[in-house]
mmCIF file of C-alpha atoms in Angstrom:
data_model
loop_
_atom_site.group_PDB
_atom_site.id
_atom_site.type_symbol
_atom_site.label_atom_id
_atom_site.label_comp_id
_atom_site.label_asym_id
_atom_site.label_seq_id
_atom_site.Cartn_x
_atom_site.Cartn_y
_atom_site.Cartn_z
ATOM 1 C CA MET A 4 -22.766 -12.332 10.315
ATOM 2 C CA LEU A 5 -21.019 -8.970 10.257
ATOM 3 C CA ASN A 6 -17.262 -9.329 9.785
ATOM 4 C CA PRO A 7 -15.219 -7.554 12.497
ATOM 5 C CA LEU A 8 -12.554 -6.519 9.941
ATOM 6 C CA ILE A 9 -14.848 -4.372 7.775
ATOM 7 C CA ASP A 10 -14.033 -1.083 9.509
ATOM 8 C CA GLN A 11 -10.260 -1.684 9.582
ATOM 9 C CA ILE A 12 -10.225 -2.732 5.920
ATOM 10 C CA PHE A 13 -12.347 0.261 4.933
ATOM 11 C CA ASP A 14 -9.930 2.585 6.745
ATOM 12 C CA LEU A 15 -6.998 0.968 4.919
ATOM 13 C CA ILE A 16 -8.482 1.088 1.425
ATOM 14 C CA LEU A 17 -9.222 4.774 1.899
ATOM 15 C CA THR A 18 -5.465 5.392 2.207
ATOM 16 C CA LYS A 19 -4.506 3.783 -1.115
ATOM 17 C CA GLN A 20 -6.605 3.102 -4.221
ATOM 18 C CA VAL A 21 -5.263 -0.328 -5.237
ATOM 19 C CA TRP A 22 -4.529 -3.263 -2.922
ATOM 20 C CA GLN A 23 -3.712 -6.938 -3.007
ATOM 21 C CA VAL A 24 -4.998 -9.404 -0.411
ATOM 22 C CA HIS A 25 -1.551 -10.295 0.927
ATOM 23 C CA ILE A 26 -0.689 -6.597 1.413
ATOM 24 C CA LEU A 27 -3.988 -6.021 3.268
ATOM 25 C CA ALA A 28 -3.223 -9.089 5.382
ATOM 26 C CA SER A 29 0.240 -7.729 6.297
ATOM 27 C CA GLU A 30 -1.235 -4.371 7.292
ATOM 28 C CA LEU A 31 -3.940 -6.051 9.405
ATOM 29 C CA ILE A 32 -1.377 -8.322 11.103
ATOM 30 C CA ASN A 33 0.966 -5.381 11.787
ATOM 31 C CA SER A 34 -1.884 -3.382 13.322
ATOM 32 C CA GLY A 35 -2.913 -6.332 15.503
ATOM 33 C CA ALA A 36 -6.336 -6.670 13.855
ATOM 34 C CA ILE A 37 -5.576 -10.269 12.870
ATOM 35 C CA LYS A 38 -3.731 -12.728 15.059
ATOM 36 C CA SER A 39 -2.959 -16.387 14.416
ATOM 37 C CA LEU A 40 -6.207 -18.178 13.561
ATOM 38 C CA ASP A 41 -5.034 -21.794 13.387
ATOM 39 C CA LYS A 42 -2.035 -23.910 14.417
ATOM 40 C CA ASN A 43 -1.823 -25.363 10.909
ATOM 41 C CA PRO A 44 -0.042 -22.721 8.753
ATOM 42 C CA ASP A 45 -2.097 -23.493 5.627
ATOM 43 C CA ARG A 46 -5.391 -23.263 7.517
ATOM 44 C CA ASP A 47 -4.169 -20.071 9.203
ATOM 45 C CA LEU A 48 -3.481 -18.544 5.769
ATOM 46 C CA PHE A 49 -6.822 -19.794 4.457
ATOM 47 C CA LYS A 50 -8.792 -18.395 7.419
ATOM 48 C CA ARG A 51 -6.987 -15.048 7.246
ATOM 49 C CA ASN A 52 -7.722 -14.738 3.514
ATOM 50 C CA PHE A 53 -11.285 -15.903 4.057
ATOM 51 C CA LEU A 54 -11.907 -13.173 6.654
ATOM 52 C CA ILE A 55 -10.379 -10.511 4.420
ATOM 53 C CA MET A 56 -12.308 -11.561 1.304
ATOM 54 C CA ASN A 57 -15.530 -11.889 3.310
ATOM 55 C CA ALA A 58 -15.063 -8.365 4.680
ATOM 56 C CA LEU A 59 -14.291 -7.006 1.210
ATOM 57 C CA TYR A 60 -17.405 -8.569 -0.326
ATOM 58 C CA GLN A 61 -19.569 -7.322 2.553
ATOM 59 C CA LEU A 62 -18.031 -3.877 2.115
ATOM 60 C CA GLN A 63 -18.595 -4.036 -1.646
ATOM 61 C CA THR A 64 -22.276 -4.738 -1.012
ATOM 62 C CA GLN A 65 -22.516 -1.836 1.453
ATOM 63 C CA LEU A 66 -20.743 0.670 -0.801
ATOM 64 C CA HIS A 67 -21.872 -0.317 -4.289
ATOM 65 C CA PRO A 68 -20.425 -2.928 -6.662
ATOM 66 C CA GLN A 69 -19.421 -0.180 -9.120
ATOM 67 C CA THR A 70 -17.329 1.543 -6.434
ATOM 68 C CA LEU A 71 -15.257 -1.322 -4.992
ATOM 69 C CA LEU A 72 -13.691 -3.876 -7.337
ATOM 70 C CA VAL A 73 -12.850 -7.154 -5.598
ATOM 71 C CA SER A 74 -11.064 -10.131 -7.094
ATOM 72 C CA ALA A 75 -8.715 -12.742 -5.699
ATOM 73 C CA LEU A 76 -5.628 -10.750 -6.651
ATOM 74 C CA HIS A 77 -6.820 -7.167 -7.069
ATOM 75 C CA ILE A 78 -8.831 -4.823 -4.845
ATOM 76 C CA GLU A 79 -9.545 -1.319 -6.040
ATOM 77 C CA LEU A 80 -11.571 1.544 -4.626
ATOM 78 C CA LEU A 81 -12.725 3.641 -7.574
ATOM 79 C CA GLU A 82 -12.879 7.387 -7.129
ATOM 80 C CA LYS A 83 -16.092 7.629 -9.093
ATOM 81 C CA GLU A 84 -18.803 5.181 -9.907
ATOM 82 C CA CYS A 85 -18.680 4.029 -13.520
ATOM 83 C CA GLU A 86 -21.803 3.738 -15.558
ATOM 84 C CA TYR A 87 -20.286 0.700 -17.296
ATOM 85 C CA PRO A 88 -21.827 -2.517 -15.884
ATOM 86 C CA LEU A 89 -19.477 -4.381 -13.595
ATOM 87 C CA ILE A 90 -19.297 -8.149 -13.949
ATOM 88 C CA ILE A 91 -19.135 -9.746 -10.520
ATOM 89 C CA LYS A 92 -17.944 -13.328 -10.232
ATOM 90 C CA THR A 93 -20.763 -14.507 -7.990
ATOM 91 C CA ASN A 94 -19.315 -17.966 -7.361
ATOM 92 C CA LEU A 95 -16.264 -16.461 -5.631
ATOM 93 C CA LYS A 96 -18.390 -13.883 -3.829
ATOM 94 C CA ASP A 97 -20.922 -16.528 -2.785
ATOM 95 C CA TYR A 98 -18.127 -18.756 -1.490
ATOM 96 C CA TYR A 99 -16.610 -16.060 0.704
ATOM 97 C CA LEU A 100 -19.938 -14.809 2.011
ATOM 98 C CA ASN A 101 -20.856 -18.323 3.216
ATOM 99 C CA TRP A 102 -19.513 -18.553 6.784
ATOM 100 C CA GLU A 103 -19.696 -22.376 6.676
ATOM 101 C CA ASN A 104 -16.624 -22.291 4.414
ATOM 102 C CA TYR A 105 -14.525 -20.631 7.142
ATOM 103 C CA ASP A 106 -13.982 -23.934 8.988
ATOM 104 C CA THR A 107 -12.691 -25.831 5.959
ATOM 105 C CA SER A 108 -10.651 -28.907 6.923
ATOM 106 C CA ALA A 109 -6.873 -29.075 6.498
ATOM 107 C CA GLN A 110 -7.338 -31.607 3.674
ATOM 108 C CA GLU A 111 -9.772 -29.323 1.826
ATOM 109 C CA VAL A 112 -7.432 -26.348 2.267
ATOM 110 C CA ASP A 113 -4.558 -28.442 0.896
ATOM 111 C CA ALA A 114 -6.686 -29.472 -2.099
ATOM 112 C CA LEU A 115 -7.721 -25.830 -2.723
ATOM 113 C CA LEU A 116 -4.107 -24.622 -2.567
ATOM 114 C CA THR A 117 -2.909 -27.428 -4.851
ATOM 115 C CA SER A 118 -5.687 -26.673 -7.336
ATOM 116 C CA PHE A 119 -4.889 -22.946 -7.250
ATOM 117 C CA TRP A 120 -1.164 -23.453 -7.881
ATOM 118 C CA GLU A 121 -1.872 -25.937 -10.686
ATOM 119 C CA ARG A 122 -4.152 -23.390 -12.402
ATOM 120 C CA VAL A 123 -1.481 -20.689 -12.043
ATOM 121 C CA LYS A 124 1.232 -23.023 -13.316
ATOM 122 C CA HIS A 125 -0.759 -24.095 -16.382
ATOM 123 C CA ALA A 126 -2.511 -20.827 -17.084
ATOM 124 C CA ASP A 127 -2.569 -20.005 -20.768
ATOM 125 C CA THR A 128 -2.128 -16.259 -20.993
ATOM 126 C CA THR A 129 -2.827 -16.092 -24.705
ATOM 127 C CA VAL A 130 -6.398 -15.486 -25.763
ATOM 128 C CA THR A 131 -7.505 -16.861 -29.091
ATOM 129 C CA LEU A 132 -10.114 -14.807 -30.931
ATOM 130 C CA THR A 133 -12.791 -16.585 -32.899
ATOM 131 C CA LYS A 134 -13.516 -15.291 -36.416
ATOM 132 C CA GLU A 135 -16.760 -13.723 -35.102
ATOM 133 C CA ASN A 136 -15.000 -11.996 -32.186
ATOM 134 C CA TYR A 137 -12.192 -10.825 -34.455
ATOM 135 C CA ASP A 138 -14.655 -9.307 -36.950
ATOM 136 C CA GLU A 139 -16.665 -7.771 -34.118
ATOM 137 C CA LEU A 140 -13.593 -6.165 -32.505
ATOM 138 C CA THR A 141 -12.119 -4.856 -35.758
ATOM 139 C CA ALA A 142 -15.485 -3.259 -36.591
ATOM 140 C CA LYS A 143 -15.806 -1.811 -33.089
ATOM 141 C CA TRP A 144 -12.270 -0.415 -33.278
ATOM 142 C CA GLU A 145 -12.881 0.813 -36.850
ATOM 143 C CA LEU A 146 -9.944 -1.190 -38.183
ATOM 144 C CA PRO A 147 -9.649 -2.799 -41.610
ATOM 145 C CA THR A 148 -9.848 -6.614 -41.625
ATOM 146 C CA ASN A 149 -6.119 -6.945 -42.341
ATOM 147 C CA PHE A 150 -4.913 -4.102 -40.120
ATOM 148 C CA THR A 151 -1.260 -3.385 -39.439
ATOM 149 C CA LEU A 152 0.267 -3.170 -35.995
ATOM 150 C CA LYS A 153 0.843 0.545 -36.607
ATOM 151 C CA GLU A 154 -2.878 1.086 -37.332
ATOM 152 C CA LEU A 155 -3.811 -0.852 -34.206
ATOM 153 C CA GLN A 156 -1.408 1.107 -32.010
ATOM 154 C CA LYS A 157 -2.824 4.397 -33.312
ATOM 155 C CA ARG A 158 -6.400 3.287 -32.480
ATOM 156 C CA TRP A 159 -5.205 2.029 -29.085
ATOM 157 C CA ARG A 160 -3.779 5.419 -28.173
ATOM 158 C CA GLN A 161 -7.046 7.103 -29.195
ATOM 159 C CA GLN A 162 -9.102 4.612 -27.169
ATOM 160 C CA ALA A 163 -6.765 4.869 -24.169
ATOM 161 C CA LEU A 164 -6.959 8.668 -24.110
ATOM 162 C CA LYS A 165 -10.735 8.610 -24.436
ATOM 163 C CA ASN A 166 -11.289 6.053 -21.645
ATOM 164 C CA HIS A 167 -8.429 6.759 -19.234
ATOM 165 C CA PRO A 168 -9.740 7.096 -15.656
ATOM 166 C CA ASP A 169 -7.921 10.416 -15.187
ATOM 167 C CA LYS A 170 -10.062 11.991 -17.921
ATOM 168 C CA PRO A 171 -13.439 13.508 -16.959
ATOM 169 C CA SER A 172 -15.277 11.088 -19.270
ATOM 170 C CA GLY A 173 -12.997 8.156 -18.432
ATOM 171 C CA CYS A 174 -13.733 5.042 -16.437
ATOM 172 C CA GLU A 175 -11.342 2.459 -14.950
ATOM 173 C CA ILE A 176 -13.570 -0.452 -15.968
ATOM 174 C CA LYS A 177 -13.945 0.749 -19.561
ATOM 175 C CA PHE A 178 -10.205 1.393 -19.763
ATOM 176 C CA LYS A 179 -9.377 -2.153 -18.602
ATOM 177 C CA LYS A 180 -11.860 -3.611 -21.097
ATOM 178 C CA VAL A 181 -10.325 -1.608 -23.965
ATOM 179 C CA LYS A 182 -6.819 -2.649 -22.836
ATOM 180 C CA GLY A 183 -7.895 -6.309 -22.923
ATOM 181 C CA GLU A 184 -9.362 -5.890 -26.410
ATOM 182 C CA TYR A 185 -6.141 -4.224 -27.557
ATOM 183 C CA GLU A 186 -4.073 -7.152 -26.241
ATOM 184 C CA GLN A 187 -6.336 -9.629 -28.058
ATOM 185 C CA LEU A 188 -6.106 -7.694 -31.340
ATOM 186 C CA LYS A 189 -2.357 -7.288 -30.967
ATOM 187 C CA ALA A 190 -1.932 -11.053 -30.487
ATOM 188 C CA ALA A 191 -4.135 -11.658 -33.552
ATOM 189 C CA ALA A 192 -2.048 -9.236 -35.658
ATOM 190 C CA ARG A 193 1.158 -11.215 -35.213
#
């Protein structure tokens, strides 16, 4: 089924490169594109988010996965397609593209929200590198095995300049990957 919000969402994401679902929802509510969808406030929130995510994933398929990044908390329209392969979380995409999930019961919505907030509450933001990953990253970054923070920061600046999306050879996806690797190496250096 074609989502009626696709055109409005496309128009909105053309005005600003990076969005979050709740900001898109506010804009769509303010424009009158979305009205109340359920008497139960949690189901109303769920249905609104479902419609937005469904439209985004349909739009991503129409445009090209390398052009529109969609995740639960971050939506980004890239100015240029990156040649770096994009990893798409198909379970989330599959969930939102299945219209049967739109009419989820109040109990299921409550369980989903509880599960989400528990994962956020207990999320471990530190990433532990295995010995293999550590060796692989230090070799990739051309760092000695026992590198100093100063050496890492120097390599980070070089990598950031090389991959920054504002550079002609840069790419947003590559830049984010390098930033993640830097954070892992920095945590390992402490």
